PDB file of C-alpha atoms in Angstrom:
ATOM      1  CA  UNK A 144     134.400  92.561 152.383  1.00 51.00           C
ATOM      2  CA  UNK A 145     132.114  93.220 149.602  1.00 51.00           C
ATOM      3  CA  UNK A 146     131.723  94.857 146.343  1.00 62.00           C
ATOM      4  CA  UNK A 147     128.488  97.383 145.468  1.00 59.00           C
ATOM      5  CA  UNK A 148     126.577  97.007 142.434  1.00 65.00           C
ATOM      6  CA  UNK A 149     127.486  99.221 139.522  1.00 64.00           C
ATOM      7  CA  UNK A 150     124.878 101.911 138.794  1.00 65.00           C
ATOM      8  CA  UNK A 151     123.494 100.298 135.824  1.00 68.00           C
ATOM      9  CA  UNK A 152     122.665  96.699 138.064  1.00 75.00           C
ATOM     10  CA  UNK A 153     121.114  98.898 141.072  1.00 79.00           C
ATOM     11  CA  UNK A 154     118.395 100.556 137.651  1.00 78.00           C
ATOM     12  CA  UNK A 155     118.166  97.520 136.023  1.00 82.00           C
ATOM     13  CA  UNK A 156     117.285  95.730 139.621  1.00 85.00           C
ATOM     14  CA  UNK A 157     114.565  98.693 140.608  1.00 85.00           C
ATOM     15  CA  UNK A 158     113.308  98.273 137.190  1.00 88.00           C
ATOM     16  CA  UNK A 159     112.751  94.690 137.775  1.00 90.00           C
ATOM     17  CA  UNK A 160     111.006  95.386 141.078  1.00 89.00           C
ATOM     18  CA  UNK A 161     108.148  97.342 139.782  1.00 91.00           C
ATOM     19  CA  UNK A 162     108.152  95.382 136.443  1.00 92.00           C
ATOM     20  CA  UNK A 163     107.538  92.365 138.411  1.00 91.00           C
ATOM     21  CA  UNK A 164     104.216  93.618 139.877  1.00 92.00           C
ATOM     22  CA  UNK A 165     102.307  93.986 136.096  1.00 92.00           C
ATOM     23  CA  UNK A 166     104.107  91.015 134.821  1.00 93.00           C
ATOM     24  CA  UNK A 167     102.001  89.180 137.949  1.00 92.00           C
ATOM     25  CA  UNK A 168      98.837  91.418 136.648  1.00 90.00           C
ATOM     26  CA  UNK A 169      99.359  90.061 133.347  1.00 89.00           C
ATOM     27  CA  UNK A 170      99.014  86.253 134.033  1.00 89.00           C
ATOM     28  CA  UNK A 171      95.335  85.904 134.039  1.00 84.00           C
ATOM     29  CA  UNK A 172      95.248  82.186 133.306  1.00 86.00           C
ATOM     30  CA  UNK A 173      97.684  78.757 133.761  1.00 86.00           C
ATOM     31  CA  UNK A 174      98.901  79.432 129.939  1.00 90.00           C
ATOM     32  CA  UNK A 175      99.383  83.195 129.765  1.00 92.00           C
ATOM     33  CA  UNK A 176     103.192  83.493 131.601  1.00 93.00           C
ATOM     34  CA  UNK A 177     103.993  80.906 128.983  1.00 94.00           C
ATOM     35  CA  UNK A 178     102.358  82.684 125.762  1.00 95.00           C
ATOM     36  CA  UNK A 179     104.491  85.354 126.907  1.00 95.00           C
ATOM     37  CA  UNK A 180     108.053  84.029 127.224  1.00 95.00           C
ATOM     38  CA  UNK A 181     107.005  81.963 123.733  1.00 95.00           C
ATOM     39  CA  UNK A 182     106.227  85.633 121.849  1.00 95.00           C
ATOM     40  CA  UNK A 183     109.180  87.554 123.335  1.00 93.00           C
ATOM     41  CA  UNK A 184     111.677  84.480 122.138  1.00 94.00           C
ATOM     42  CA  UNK A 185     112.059  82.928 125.098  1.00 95.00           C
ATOM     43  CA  UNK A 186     110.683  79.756 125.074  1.00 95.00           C
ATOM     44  CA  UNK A 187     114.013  77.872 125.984  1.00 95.00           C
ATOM     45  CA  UNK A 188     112.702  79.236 129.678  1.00 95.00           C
ATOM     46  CA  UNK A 189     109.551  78.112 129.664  1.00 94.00           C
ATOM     47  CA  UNK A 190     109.808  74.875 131.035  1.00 94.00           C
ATOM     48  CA  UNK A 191     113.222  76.091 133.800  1.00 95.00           C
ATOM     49  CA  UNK A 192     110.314  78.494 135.168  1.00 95.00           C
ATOM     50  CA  UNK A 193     106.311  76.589 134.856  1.00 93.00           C
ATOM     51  CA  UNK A 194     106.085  76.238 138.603  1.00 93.00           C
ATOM     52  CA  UNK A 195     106.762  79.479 139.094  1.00 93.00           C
ATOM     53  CA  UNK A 196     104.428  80.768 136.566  1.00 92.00           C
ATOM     54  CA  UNK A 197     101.389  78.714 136.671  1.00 91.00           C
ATOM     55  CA  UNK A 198      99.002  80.609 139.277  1.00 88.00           C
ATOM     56  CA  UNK A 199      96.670  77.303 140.058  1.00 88.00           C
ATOM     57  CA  UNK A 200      95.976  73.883 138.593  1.00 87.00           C
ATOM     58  CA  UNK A 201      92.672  72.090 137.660  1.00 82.00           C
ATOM     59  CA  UNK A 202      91.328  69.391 139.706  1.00 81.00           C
ATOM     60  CA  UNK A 203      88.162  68.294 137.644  1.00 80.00           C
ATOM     61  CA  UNK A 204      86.185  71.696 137.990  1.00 82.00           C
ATOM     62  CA  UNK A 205      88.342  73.064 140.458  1.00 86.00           C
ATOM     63  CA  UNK A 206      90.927  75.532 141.020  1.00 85.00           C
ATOM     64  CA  UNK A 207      93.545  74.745 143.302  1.00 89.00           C
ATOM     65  CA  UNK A 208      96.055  77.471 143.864  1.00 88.00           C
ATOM     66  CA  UNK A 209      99.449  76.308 143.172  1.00 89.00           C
ATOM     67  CA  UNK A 210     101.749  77.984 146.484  1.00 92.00           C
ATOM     68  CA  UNK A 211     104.783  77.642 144.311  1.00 92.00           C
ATOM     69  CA  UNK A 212     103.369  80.630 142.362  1.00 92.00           C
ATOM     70  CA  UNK A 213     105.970  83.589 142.449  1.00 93.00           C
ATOM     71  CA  UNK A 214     105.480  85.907 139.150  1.00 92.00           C
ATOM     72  CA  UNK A 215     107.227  88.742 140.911  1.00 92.00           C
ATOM     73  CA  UNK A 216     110.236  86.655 142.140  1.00 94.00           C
ATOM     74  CA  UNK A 217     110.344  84.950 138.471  1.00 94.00           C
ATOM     75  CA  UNK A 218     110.174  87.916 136.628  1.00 94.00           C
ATOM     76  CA  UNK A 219     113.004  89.120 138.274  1.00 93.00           C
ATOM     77  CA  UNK A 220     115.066  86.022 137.649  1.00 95.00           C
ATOM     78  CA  UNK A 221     113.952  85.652 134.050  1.00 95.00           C
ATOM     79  CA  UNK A 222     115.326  89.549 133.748  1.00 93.00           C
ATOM     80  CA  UNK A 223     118.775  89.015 135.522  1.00 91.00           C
ATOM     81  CA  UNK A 224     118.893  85.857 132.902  1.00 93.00           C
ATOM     82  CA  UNK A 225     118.669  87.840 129.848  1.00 92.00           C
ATOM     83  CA  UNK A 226     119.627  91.143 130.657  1.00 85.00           C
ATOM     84  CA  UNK A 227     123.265  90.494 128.984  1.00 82.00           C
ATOM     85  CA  UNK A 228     121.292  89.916 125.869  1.00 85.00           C
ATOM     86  CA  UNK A 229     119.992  93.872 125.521  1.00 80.00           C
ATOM     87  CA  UNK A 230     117.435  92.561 122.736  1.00 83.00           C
ATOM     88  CA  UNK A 231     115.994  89.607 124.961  1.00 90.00           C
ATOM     89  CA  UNK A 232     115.340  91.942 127.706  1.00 89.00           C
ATOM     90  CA  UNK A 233     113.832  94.178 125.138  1.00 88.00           C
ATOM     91  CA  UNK A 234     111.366  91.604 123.445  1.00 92.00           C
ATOM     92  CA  UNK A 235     110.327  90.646 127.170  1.00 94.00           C
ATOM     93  CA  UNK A 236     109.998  94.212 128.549  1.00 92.00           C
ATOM     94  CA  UNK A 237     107.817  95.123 125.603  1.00 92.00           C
ATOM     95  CA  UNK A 238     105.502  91.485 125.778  1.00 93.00           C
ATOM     96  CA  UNK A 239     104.241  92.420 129.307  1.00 93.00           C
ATOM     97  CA  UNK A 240     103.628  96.340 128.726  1.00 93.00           C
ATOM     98  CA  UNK A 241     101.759  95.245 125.898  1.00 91.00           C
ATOM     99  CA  UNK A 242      99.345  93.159 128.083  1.00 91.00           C
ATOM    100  CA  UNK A 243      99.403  95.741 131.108  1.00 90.00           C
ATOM    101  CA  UNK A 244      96.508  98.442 130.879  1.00 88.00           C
ATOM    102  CA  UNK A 245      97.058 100.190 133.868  1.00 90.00           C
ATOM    103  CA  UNK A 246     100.026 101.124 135.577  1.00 92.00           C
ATOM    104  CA  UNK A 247      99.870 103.153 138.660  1.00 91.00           C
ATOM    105  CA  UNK A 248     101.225 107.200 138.373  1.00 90.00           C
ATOM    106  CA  UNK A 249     103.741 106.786 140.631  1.00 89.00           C
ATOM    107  CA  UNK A 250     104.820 103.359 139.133  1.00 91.00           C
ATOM    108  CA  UNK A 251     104.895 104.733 135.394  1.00 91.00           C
ATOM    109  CA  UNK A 252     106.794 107.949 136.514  1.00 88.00           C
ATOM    110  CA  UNK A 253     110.033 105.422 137.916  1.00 87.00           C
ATOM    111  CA  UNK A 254     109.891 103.169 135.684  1.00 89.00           C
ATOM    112  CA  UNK A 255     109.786 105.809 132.100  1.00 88.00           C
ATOM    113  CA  UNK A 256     113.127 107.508 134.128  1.00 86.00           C
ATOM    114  CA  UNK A 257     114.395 104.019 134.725  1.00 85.00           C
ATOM    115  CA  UNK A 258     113.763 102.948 130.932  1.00 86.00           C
ATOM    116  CA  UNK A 259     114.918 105.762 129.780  1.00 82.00           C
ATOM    117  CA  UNK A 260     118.332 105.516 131.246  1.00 78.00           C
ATOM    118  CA  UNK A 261     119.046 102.320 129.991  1.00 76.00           C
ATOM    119  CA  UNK A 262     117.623 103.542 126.024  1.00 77.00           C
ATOM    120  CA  UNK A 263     113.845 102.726 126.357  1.00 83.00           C
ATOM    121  CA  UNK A 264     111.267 104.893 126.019  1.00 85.00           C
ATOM    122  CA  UNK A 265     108.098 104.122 127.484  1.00 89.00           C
ATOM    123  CA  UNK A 266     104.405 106.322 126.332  1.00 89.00           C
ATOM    124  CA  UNK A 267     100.837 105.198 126.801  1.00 90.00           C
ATOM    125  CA  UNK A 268      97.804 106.181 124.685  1.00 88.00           C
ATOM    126  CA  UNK A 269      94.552 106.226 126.879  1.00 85.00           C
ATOM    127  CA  UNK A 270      91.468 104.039 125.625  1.00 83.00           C
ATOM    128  CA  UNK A 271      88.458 103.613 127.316  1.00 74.00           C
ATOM    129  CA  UNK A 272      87.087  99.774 127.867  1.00 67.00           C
ATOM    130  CA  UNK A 273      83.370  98.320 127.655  1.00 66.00           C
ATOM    131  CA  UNK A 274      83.138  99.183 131.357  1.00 63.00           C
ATOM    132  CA  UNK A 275      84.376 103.157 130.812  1.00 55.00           C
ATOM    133  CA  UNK A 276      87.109 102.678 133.290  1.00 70.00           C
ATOM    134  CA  UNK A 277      90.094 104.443 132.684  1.00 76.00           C
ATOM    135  CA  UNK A 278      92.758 102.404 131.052  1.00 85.00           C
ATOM    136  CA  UNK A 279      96.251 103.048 128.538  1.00 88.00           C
ATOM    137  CA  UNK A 280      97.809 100.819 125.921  1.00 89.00           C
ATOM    138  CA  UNK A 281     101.597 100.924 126.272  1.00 91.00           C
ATOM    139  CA  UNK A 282     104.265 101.008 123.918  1.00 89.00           C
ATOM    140  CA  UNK A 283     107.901 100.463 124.488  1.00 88.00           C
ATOM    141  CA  UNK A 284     110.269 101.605 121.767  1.00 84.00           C
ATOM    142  CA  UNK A 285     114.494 101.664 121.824  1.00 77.00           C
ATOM    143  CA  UNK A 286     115.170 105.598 121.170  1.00 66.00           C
ATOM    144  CA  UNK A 287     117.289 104.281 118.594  1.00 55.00           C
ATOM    145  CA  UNK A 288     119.208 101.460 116.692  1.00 48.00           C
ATOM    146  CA  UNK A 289     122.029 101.695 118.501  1.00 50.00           C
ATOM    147  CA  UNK A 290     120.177 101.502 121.980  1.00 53.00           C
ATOM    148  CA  UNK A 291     122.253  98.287 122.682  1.00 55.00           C
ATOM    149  CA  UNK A 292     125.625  99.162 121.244  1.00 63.00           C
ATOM    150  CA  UNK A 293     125.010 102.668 123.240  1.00 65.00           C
ATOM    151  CA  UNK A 294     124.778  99.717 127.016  1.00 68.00           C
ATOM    152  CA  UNK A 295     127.805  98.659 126.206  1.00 72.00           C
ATOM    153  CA  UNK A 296     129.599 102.054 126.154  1.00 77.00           C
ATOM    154  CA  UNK A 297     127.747 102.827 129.158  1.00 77.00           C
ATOM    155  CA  UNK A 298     129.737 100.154 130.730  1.00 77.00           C
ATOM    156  CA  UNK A 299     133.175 100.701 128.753  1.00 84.00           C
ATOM    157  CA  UNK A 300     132.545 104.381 130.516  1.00 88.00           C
ATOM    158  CA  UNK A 301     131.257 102.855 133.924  1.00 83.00           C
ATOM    159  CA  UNK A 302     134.763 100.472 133.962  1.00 85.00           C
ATOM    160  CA  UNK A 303     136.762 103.330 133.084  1.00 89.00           C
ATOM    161  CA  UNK A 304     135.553 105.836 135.580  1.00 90.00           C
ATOM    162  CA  UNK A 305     136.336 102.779 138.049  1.00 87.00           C
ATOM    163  CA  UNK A 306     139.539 102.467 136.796  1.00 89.00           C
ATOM    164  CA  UNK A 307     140.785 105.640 135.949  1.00 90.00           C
ATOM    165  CA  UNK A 308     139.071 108.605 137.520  1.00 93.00           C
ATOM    166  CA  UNK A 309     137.394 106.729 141.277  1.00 90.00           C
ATOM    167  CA  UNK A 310     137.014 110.238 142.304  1.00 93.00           C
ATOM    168  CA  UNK A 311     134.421 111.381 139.709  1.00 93.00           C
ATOM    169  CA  UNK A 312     132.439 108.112 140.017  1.00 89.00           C
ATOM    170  CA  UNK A 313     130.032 108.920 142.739  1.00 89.00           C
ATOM    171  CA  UNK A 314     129.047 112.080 140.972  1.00 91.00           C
ATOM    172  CA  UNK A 315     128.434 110.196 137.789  1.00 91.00           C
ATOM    173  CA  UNK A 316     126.663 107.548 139.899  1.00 86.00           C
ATOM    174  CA  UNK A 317     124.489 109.937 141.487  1.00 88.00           C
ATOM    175  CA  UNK A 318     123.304 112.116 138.139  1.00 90.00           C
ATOM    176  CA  UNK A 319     121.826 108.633 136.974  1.00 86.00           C
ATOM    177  CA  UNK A 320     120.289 108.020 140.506  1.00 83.00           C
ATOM    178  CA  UNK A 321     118.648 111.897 140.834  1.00 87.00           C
ATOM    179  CA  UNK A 322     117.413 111.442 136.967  1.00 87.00           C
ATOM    180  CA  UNK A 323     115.178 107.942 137.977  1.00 82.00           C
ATOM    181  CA  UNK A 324     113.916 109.747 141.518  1.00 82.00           C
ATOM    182  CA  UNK A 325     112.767 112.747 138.973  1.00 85.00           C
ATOM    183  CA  UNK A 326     115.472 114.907 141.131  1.00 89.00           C
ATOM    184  CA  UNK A 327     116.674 116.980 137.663  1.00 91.00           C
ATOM    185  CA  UNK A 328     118.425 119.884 138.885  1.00 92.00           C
ATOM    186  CA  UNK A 329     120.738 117.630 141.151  1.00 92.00           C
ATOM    187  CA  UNK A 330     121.199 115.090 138.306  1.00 92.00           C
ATOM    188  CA  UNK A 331     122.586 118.381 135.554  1.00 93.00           C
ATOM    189  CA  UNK A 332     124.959 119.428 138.701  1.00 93.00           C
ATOM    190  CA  UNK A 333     126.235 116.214 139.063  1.00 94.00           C
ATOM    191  CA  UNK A 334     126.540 115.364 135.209  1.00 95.00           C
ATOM    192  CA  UNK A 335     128.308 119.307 135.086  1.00 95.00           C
ATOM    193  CA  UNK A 336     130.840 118.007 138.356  1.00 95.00           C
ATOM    194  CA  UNK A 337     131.881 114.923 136.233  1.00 95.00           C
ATOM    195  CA  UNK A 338     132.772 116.698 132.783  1.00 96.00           C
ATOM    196  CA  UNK A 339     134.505 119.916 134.881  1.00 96.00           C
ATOM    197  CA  UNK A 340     136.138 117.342 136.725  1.00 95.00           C
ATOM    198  CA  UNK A 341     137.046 115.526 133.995  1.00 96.00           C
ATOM    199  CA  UNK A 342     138.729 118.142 131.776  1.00 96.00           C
ATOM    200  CA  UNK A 343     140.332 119.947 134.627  1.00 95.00           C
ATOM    201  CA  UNK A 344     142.390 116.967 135.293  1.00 94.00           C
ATOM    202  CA  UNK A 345     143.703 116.959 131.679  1.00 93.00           C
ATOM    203  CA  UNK A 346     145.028 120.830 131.788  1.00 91.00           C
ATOM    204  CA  UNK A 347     148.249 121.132 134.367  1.00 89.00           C
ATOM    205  CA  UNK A 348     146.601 124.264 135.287  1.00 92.00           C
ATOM    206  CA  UNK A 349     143.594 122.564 136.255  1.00 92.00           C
ATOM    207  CA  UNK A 350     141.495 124.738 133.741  1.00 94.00           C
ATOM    208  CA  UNK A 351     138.704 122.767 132.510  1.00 94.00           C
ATOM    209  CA  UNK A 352     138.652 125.112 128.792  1.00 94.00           C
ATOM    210  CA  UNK A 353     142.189 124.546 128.425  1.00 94.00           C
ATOM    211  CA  UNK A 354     141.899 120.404 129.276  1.00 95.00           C
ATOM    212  CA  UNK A 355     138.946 120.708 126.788  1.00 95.00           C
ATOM    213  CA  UNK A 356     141.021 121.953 123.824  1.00 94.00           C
ATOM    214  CA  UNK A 357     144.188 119.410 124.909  1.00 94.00           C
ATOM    215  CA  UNK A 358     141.764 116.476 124.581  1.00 94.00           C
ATOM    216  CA  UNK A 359     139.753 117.926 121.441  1.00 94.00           C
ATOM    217  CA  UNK A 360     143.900 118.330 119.809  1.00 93.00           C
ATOM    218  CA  UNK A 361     142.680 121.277 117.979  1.00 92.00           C
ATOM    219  CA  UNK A 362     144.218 124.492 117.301  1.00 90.00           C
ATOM    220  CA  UNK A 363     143.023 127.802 115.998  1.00 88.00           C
ATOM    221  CA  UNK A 364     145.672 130.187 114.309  1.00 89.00           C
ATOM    222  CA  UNK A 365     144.201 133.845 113.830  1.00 87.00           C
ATOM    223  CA  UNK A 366     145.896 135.826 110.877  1.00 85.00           C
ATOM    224  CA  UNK A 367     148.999 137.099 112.756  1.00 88.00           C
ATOM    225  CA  UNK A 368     149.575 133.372 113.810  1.00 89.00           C
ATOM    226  CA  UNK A 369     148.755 133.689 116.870  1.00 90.00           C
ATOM    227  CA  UNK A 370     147.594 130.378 118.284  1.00 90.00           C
ATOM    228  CA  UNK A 371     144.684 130.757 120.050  1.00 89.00           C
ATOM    229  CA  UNK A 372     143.056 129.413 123.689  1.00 89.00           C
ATOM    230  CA  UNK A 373     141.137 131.036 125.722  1.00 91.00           C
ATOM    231  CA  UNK A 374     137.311 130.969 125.080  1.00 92.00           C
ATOM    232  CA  UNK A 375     136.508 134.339 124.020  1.00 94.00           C
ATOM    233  CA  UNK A 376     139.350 134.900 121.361  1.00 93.00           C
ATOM    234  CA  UNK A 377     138.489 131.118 120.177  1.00 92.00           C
ATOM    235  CA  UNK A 378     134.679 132.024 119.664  1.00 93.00           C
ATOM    236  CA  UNK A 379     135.374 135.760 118.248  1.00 92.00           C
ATOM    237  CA  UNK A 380     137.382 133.855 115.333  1.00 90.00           C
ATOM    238  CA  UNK A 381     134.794 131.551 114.827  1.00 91.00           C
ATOM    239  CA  UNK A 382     132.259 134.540 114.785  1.00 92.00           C
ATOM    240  CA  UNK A 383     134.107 136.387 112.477  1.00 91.00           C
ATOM    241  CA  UNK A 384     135.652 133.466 110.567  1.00 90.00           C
ATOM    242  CA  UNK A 385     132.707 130.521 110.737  1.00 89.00           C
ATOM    243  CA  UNK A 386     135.381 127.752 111.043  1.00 88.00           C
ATOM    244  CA  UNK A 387     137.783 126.311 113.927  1.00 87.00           C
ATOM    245  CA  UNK A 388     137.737 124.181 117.249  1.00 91.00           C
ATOM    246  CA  UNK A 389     134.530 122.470 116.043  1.00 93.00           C
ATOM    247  CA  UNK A 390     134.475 120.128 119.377  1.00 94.00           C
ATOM    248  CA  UNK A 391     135.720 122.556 121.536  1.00 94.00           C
ATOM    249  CA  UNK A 392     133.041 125.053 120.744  1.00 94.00           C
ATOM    250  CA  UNK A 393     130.601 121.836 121.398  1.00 95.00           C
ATOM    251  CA  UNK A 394     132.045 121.076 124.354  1.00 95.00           C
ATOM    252  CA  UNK A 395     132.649 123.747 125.776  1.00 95.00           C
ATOM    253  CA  UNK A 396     128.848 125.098 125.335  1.00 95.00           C
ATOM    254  CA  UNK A 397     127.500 122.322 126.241  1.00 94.00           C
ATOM    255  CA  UNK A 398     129.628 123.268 129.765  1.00 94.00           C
ATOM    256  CA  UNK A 399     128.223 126.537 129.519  1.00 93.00           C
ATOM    257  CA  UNK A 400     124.421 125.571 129.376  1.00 93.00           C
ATOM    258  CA  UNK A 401     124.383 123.258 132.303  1.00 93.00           C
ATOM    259  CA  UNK A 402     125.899 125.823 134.552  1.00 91.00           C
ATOM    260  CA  UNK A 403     122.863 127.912 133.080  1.00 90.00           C
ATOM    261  CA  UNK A 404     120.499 125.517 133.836  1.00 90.00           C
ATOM    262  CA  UNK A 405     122.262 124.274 137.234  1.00 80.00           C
ATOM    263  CA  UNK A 406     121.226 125.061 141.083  1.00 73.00           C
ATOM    264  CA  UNK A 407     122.634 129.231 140.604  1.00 70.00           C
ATOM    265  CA  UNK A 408     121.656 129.448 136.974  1.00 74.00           C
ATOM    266  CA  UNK A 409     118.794 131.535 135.525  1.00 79.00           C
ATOM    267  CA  UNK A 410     116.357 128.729 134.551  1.00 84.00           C
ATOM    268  CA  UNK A 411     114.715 125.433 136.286  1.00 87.00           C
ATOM    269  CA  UNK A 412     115.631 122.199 134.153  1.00 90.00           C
ATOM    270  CA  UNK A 413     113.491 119.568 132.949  1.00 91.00           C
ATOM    271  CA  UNK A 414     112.940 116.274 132.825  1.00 89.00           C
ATOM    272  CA  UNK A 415     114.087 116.306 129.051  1.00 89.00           C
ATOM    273  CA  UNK A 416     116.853 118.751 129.719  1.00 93.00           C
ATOM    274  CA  UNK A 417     118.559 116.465 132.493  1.00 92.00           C
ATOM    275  CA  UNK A 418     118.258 113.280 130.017  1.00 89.00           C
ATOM    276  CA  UNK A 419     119.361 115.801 127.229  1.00 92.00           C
ATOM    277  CA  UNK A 420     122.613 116.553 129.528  1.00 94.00           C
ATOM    278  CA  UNK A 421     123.483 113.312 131.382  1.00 92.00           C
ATOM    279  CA  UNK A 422     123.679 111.689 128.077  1.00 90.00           C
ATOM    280  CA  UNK A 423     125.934 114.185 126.393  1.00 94.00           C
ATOM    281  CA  UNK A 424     128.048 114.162 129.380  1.00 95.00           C
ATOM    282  CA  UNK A 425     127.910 110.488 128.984  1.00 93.00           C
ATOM    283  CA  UNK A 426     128.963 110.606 125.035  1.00 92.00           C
ATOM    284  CA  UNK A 427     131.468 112.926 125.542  1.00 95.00           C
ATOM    285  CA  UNK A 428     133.426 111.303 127.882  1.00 95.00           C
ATOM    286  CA  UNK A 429     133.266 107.789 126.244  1.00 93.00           C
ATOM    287  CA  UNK A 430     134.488 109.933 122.855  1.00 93.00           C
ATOM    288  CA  UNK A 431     137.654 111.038 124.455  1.00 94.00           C
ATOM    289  CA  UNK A 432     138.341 107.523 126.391  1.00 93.00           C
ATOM    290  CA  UNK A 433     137.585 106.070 123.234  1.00 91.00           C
ATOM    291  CA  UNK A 434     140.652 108.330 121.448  1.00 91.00           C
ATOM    292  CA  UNK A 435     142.957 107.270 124.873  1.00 91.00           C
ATOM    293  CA  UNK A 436     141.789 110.730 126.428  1.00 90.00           C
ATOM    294  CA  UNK A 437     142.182 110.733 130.017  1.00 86.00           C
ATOM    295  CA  UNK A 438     142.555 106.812 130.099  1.00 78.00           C
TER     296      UNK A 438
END
């Protein structure tokens, strides 16, 4: 019997694949694998992984090609190593696309999804070199501060999906798979499946509005006090009044747009707009586990 990778290993793992192949492109000579590790912090590896690394040694004048050289294979190790240490993997990451000046289309397309899932954000600025062949300068930047503290609610939301809702876990699984194969309609349906499926299971009823307002705890009171809860007497208060069921409103829009933008709705999704949705999906979810919602 055996266990599958979580989501987040199986991205990580294709990242590594395809990063492997530039970090080989960027050892040019015996010292640069080294220079690397030293300027991304992470010369306590450097000696654990020299056979590996060093592409040929001299014999007098001569080159003679070390067969224990396996950039891709170390790469890949060096990455598993550190990748519970979100800023080591960072610092590494960001040392080889800083030596890489051409990355294939199809490469670059993967790997920006990829990134991007796990809070990277990867853009190139083309240059031209002394030969006029076309070549980019890469940058890798964390979308934010929080980029590592935001990995470990991704897995505090991965354990409790496991844990608590099984059911909803390939969907969830499979909106983060869609986004990195650039399929963005499927990965919005799937991110809309796991919050409807979510909230429904909150409301006896199975209503996904009504679980919404349960887990939000809020309550709207018109001027005959008259508690309020379905959606269009909740947002006709807030119309007339401009105050009341401040998450609800949220979440329940949010609901709304990505059954707009979802395989029967009236527009075609983007790239930005499945991100945009996955990761409020994501957020919202880990907010009401995080207040003992639906754990």
């Amino acid at each position: 019997m055996f266990e599958m990778d979580s989501q987040e290993k199986i991205v990580l793992a294709k990242t590594y694949s395809i990063l492997g192949k530039y970090f080989s492109r960027a050892i040019q000579q015996v010292e640069d694998a080294e220079i690397i590790l030293r300027c991304a912090g992470l010369s306590s590896l450097v000696d654990k992984y020299r056979v590996e690394l060093t592409p040929y040694y001299m014999n007098g004048t001569w080159k003679n090609d070390n067969l224990a050289y396996s950039p891709i294979k170390a790469c890949f190790s060096i990455c598993q190593e550190i990748e519970s240490n979100k800023q080591a993997l960072g610092s590494f990451l960001k040392e080889i696309f800083e030596r890489v000046r051409k990355i294939e289309e199809a490469d670059f397309s993967v790997l920006s999804n990829y990134l991007e899932i796990i809070g990277y954000e990867l853009t190139r600025e083309h240059i031209e070199d002394d030969y006029d062949y076309d070549c980019y300068k890469y940058h890798l930047t964390a979308f934010s501060e929080g980029a590592f503290e935001r990995q470990d609610n991704k897995t505090f939301l991965l354990s409790a999906l496991e844990q608590k809702h099984n059911d909803l876990l390939p969907y969830y699984l499979e909106s983060i798979s869609n986004y990195g194969n650039s399929e963005y309609k499927s990965c919005l349906d799937n991110s809309r499946s796991v919050f409807e499926g979510f909230f429904k299971k909150i409301d006896v009823q199975n209503d996904y509005a009504k679980g919404i307002l349960a887990a939000t705890g809020e309550s709207v009171v018109d001027n005959s006090n008259t508690q309020l809860i379905s959606i269009k007497k909740i947002f006709i208060y807030w119309l007339d009044n401009k105050k009341g069921a401040n998450r609800y409103r949220l979440f329940v829009s949010m609901y709304s747009a990505m059954s707009g933008l979802g395989t029967h709705g009236e527009e075609v999704p983007t790239k930005e707009d499945a991100l945009l949705f996955l990761r409020m999906t994501e957020d919202i979810l880990i907010w009401c586990l995080q207040h003992g919602v639906g754990f």
